[in-house]
Coordinates of N, CA and C in Angstrom, one line a residue:
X1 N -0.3 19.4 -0.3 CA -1.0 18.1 -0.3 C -0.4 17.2 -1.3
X2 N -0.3 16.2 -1.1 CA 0.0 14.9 -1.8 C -1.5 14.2 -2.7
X3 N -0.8 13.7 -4.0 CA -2.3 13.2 -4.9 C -1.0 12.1 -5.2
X4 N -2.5 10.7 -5.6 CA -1.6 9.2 -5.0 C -2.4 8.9 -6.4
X5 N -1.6 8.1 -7.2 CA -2.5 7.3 -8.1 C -2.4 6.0 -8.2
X6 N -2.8 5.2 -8.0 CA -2.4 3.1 -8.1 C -2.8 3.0 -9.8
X7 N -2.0 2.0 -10.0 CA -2.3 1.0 -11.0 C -1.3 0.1 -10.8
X8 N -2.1 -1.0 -11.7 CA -1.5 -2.6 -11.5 C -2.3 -3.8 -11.0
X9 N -3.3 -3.2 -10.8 CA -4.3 -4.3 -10.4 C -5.1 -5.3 -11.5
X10 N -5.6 -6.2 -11.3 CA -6.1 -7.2 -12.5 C -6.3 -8.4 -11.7
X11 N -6.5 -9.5 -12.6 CA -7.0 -10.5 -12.2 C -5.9 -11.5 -12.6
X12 N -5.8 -12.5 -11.4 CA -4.7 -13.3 -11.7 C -5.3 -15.0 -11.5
X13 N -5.4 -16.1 -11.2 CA -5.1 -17.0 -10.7 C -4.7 -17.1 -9.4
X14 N -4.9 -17.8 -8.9 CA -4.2 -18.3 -7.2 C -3.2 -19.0 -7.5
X15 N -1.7 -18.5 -6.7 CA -0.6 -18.5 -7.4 C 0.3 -17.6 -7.8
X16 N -0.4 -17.0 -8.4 CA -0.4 -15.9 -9.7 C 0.6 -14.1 -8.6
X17 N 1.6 -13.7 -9.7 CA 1.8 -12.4 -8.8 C 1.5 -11.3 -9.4
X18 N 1.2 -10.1 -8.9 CA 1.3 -9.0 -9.7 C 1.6 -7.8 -8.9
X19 N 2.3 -6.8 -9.6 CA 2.6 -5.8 -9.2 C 1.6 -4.4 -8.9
X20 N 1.4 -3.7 -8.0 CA 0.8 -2.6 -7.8 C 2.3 -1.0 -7.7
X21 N 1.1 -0.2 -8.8 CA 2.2 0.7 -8.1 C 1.5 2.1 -7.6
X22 N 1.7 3.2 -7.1 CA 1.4 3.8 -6.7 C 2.6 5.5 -6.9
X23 N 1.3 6.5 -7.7 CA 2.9 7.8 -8.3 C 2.2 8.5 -7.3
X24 N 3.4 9.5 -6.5 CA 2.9 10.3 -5.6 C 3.3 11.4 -6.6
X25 N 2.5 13.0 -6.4 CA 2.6 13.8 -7.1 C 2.4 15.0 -5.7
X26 N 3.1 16.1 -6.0 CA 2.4 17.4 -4.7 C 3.7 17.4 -3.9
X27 N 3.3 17.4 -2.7 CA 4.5 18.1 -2.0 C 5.5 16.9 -1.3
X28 N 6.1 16.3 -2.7 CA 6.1 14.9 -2.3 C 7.9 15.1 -2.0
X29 N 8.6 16.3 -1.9 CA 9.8 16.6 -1.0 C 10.4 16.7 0.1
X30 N 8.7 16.9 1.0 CA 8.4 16.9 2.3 C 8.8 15.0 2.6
X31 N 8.8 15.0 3.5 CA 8.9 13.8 4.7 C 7.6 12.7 4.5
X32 N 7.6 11.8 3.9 CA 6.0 11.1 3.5 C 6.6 9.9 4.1
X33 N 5.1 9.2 4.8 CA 5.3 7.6 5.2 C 4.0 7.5 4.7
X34 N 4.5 6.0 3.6 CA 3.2 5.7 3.0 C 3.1 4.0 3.4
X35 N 1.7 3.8 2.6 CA 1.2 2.3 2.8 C 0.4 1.6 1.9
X36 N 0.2 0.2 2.0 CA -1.2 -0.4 0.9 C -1.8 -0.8 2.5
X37 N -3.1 -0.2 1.5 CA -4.2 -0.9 2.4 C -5.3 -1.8 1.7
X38 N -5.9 -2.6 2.1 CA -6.8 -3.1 1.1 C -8.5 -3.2 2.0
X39 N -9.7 -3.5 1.1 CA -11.0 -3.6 1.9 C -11.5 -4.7 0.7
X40 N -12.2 -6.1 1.6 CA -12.8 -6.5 0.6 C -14.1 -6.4 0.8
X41 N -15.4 -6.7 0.3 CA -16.5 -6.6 0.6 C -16.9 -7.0 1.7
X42 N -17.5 -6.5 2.3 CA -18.3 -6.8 3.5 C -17.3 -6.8 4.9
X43 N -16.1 -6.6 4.9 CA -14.9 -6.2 5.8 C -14.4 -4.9 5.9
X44 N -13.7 -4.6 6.8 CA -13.4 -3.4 7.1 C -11.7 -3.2 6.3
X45 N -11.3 -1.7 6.4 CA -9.9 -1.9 5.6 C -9.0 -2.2 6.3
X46 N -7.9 -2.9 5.8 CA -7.0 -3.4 6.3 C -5.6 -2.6 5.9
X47 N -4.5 -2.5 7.1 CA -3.3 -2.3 6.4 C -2.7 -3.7 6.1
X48 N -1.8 -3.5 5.1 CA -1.5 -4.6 4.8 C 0.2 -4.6 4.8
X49 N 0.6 -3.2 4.2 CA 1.9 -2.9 4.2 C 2.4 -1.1 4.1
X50 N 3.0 -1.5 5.5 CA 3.1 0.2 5.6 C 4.8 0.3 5.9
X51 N 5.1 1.3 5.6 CA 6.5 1.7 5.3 C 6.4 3.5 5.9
X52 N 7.8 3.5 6.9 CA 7.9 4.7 7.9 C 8.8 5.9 7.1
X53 N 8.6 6.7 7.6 CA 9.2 7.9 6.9 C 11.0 7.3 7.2
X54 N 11.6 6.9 8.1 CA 12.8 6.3 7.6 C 12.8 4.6 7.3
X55 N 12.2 4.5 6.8 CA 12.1 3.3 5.6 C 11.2 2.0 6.7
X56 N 11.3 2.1 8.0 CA 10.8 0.9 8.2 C 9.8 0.1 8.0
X57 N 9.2 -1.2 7.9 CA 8.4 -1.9 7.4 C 8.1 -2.3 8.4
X58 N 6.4 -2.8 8.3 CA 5.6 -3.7 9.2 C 4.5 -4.4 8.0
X59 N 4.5 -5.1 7.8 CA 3.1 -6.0 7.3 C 2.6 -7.1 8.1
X60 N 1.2 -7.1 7.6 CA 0.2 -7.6 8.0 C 0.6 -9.0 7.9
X61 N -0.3 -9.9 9.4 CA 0.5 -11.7 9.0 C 0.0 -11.9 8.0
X62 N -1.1 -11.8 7.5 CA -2.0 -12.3 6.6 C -0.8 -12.5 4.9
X63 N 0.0 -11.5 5.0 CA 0.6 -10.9 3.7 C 2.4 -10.8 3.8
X64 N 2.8 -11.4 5.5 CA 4.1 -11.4 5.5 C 4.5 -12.7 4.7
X65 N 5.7 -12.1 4.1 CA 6.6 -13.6 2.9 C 6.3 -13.3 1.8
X66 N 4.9 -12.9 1.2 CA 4.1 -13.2 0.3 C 4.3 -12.0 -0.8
X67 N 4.1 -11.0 0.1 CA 4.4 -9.3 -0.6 C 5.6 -8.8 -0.1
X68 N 5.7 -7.3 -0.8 CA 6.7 -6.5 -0.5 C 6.7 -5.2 -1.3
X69 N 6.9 -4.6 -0.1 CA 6.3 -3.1 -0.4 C 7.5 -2.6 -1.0
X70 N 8.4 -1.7 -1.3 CA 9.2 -0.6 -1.7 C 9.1 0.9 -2.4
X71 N 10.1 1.5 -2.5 CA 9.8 2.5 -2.8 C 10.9 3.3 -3.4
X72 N 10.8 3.8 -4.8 CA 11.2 4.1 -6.0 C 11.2 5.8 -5.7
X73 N 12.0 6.3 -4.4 CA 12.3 7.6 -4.4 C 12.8 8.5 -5.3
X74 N 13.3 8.2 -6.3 CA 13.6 9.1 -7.6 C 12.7 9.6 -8.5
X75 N 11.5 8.4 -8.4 CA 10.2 8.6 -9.2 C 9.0 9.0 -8.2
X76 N 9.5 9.1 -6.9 CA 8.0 9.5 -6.0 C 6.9 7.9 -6.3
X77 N 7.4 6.6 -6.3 CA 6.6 5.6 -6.8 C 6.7 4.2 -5.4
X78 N 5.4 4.2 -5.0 CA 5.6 3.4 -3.9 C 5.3 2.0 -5.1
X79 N 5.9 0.6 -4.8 CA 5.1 -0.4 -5.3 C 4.8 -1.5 -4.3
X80 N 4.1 -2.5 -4.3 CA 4.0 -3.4 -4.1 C 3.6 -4.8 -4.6
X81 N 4.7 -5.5 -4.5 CA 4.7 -6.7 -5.5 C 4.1 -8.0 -4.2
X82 N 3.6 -8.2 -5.0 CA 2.7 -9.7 -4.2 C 2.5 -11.1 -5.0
X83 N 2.9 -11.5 -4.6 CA 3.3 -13.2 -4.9 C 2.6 -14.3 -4.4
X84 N 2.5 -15.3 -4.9 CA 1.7 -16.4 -4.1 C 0.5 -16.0 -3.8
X85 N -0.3 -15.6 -4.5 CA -1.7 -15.3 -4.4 C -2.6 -15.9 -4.1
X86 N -3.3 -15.6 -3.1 CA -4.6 -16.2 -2.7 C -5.9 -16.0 -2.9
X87 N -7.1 -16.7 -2.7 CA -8.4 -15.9 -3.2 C -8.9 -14.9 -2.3
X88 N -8.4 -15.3 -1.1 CA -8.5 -14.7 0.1 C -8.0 -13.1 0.1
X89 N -7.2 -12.9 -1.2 CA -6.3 -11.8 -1.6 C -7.1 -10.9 -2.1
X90 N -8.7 -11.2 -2.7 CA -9.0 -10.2 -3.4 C -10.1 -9.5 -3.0
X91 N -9.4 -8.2 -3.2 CA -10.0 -6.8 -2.7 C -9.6 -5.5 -3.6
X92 N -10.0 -4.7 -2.8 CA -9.9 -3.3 -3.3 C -8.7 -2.9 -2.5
X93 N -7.6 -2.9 -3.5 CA -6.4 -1.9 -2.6 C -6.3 -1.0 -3.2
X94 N -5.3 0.1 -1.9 CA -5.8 1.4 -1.6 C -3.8 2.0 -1.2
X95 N -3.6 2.9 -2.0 CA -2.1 3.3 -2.0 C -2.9 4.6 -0.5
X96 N -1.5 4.7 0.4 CA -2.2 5.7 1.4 C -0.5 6.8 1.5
X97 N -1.1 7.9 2.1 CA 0.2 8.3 2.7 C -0.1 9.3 3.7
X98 N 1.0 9.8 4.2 CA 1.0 10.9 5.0 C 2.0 12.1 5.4
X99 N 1.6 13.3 5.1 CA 3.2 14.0 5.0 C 3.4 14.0 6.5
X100 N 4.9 14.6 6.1 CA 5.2 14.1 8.1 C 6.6 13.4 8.0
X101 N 7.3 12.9 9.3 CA 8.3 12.9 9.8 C 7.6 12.1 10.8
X102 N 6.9 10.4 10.1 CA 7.0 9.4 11.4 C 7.3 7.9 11.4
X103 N 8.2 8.2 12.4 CA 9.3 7.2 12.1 C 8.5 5.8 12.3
X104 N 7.8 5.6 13.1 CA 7.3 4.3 13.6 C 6.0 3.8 12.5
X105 N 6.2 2.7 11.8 CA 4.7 2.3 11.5 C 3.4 2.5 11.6
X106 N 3.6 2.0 13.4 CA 2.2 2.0 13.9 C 1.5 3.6 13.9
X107 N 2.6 5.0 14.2 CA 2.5 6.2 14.3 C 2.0 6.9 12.7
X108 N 2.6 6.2 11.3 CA 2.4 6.5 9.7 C 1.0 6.0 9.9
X109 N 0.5 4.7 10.1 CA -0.6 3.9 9.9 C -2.2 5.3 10.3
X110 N -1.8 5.5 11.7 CA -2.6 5.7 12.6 C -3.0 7.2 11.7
X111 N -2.2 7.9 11.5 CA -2.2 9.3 11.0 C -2.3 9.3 9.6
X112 N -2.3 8.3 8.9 CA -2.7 8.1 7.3 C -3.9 9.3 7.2
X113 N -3.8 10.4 5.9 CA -4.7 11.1 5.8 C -5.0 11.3 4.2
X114 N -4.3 10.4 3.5 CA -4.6 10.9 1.8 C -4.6 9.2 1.1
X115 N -5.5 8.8 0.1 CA -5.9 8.2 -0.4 C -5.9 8.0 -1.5
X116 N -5.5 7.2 -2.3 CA -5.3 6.8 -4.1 C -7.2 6.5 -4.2
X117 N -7.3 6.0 -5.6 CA -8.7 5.8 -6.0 C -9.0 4.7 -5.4
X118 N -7.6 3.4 -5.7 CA -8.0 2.5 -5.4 C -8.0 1.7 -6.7
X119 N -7.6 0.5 -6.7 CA -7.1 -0.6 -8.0 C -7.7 -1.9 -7.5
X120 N -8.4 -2.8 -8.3 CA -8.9 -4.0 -7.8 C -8.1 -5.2 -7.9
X121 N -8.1 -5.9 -7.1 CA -7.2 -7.3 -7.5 C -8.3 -8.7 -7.4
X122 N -8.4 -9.1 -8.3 CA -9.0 -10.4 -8.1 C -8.5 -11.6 -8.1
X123 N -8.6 -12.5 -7.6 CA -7.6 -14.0 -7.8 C -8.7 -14.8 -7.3
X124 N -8.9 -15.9 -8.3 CA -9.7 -16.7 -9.0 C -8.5 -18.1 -8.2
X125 N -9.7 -18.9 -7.9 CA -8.8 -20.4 -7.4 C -8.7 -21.5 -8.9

């Protein structure tokens, strides 16, 4: 099993960027496609940025230009940096992953099975 921890969340301004990161710990030698997801109140969760077990990316429109996911394979550290912040931005995001060998996004997304605590972002207009 894989254990996921986020930090980097806080409150910014609209505008404003900040970094999330995310340490994978466990059987994190195996084949992992991970992602951010976020939920804000009263909405369902969203993916927002998911990355395939051979690197590919898909984000959400809401968050394409703005963010950017990567991934710090020497450290087992997914991050995501987000820029141009909106108020519309704040929620509870959510580091995800999944062990495995899948190549496609939509196939990582769908099969997501392990979950961080979760880090809040607020942005204030």
């Amino acid at each position: 099993q894989v254990r996921l921890v986020e930090s980097g969340g806080g409150s910014v301004q609209a505008g404003g960027s900040l970094e999330l990161s995310c340490a994978a710990s466990g059987r994190t030698t195996r084949a992992l496609c991970m992602g951010w997801f976020r939920q804000a109140p009263g909405k369902e969760r969203e993916a927002i940025a998911v990355l395939s077990s051979i690197g590919d990316i898909t984000y959400a429109a809401s968050v394409k230009g703005r963010f950017t996911i990567s991934k710090d394979n020497a450290k087992n550290t997914l991050y995501l940096q987000m820029n141009s912040l909106k108020p519309e931005d704040t929620a509870m995001y959510y580091c995800a992953a999944r062990v495995g060998y899948y190549t496609s996004t939509n196939s990582c997304r769908e099969n997501i099975n392990t979950w961080g605590q979760g880090t809040q972002v607020t942005v204030s207009s």
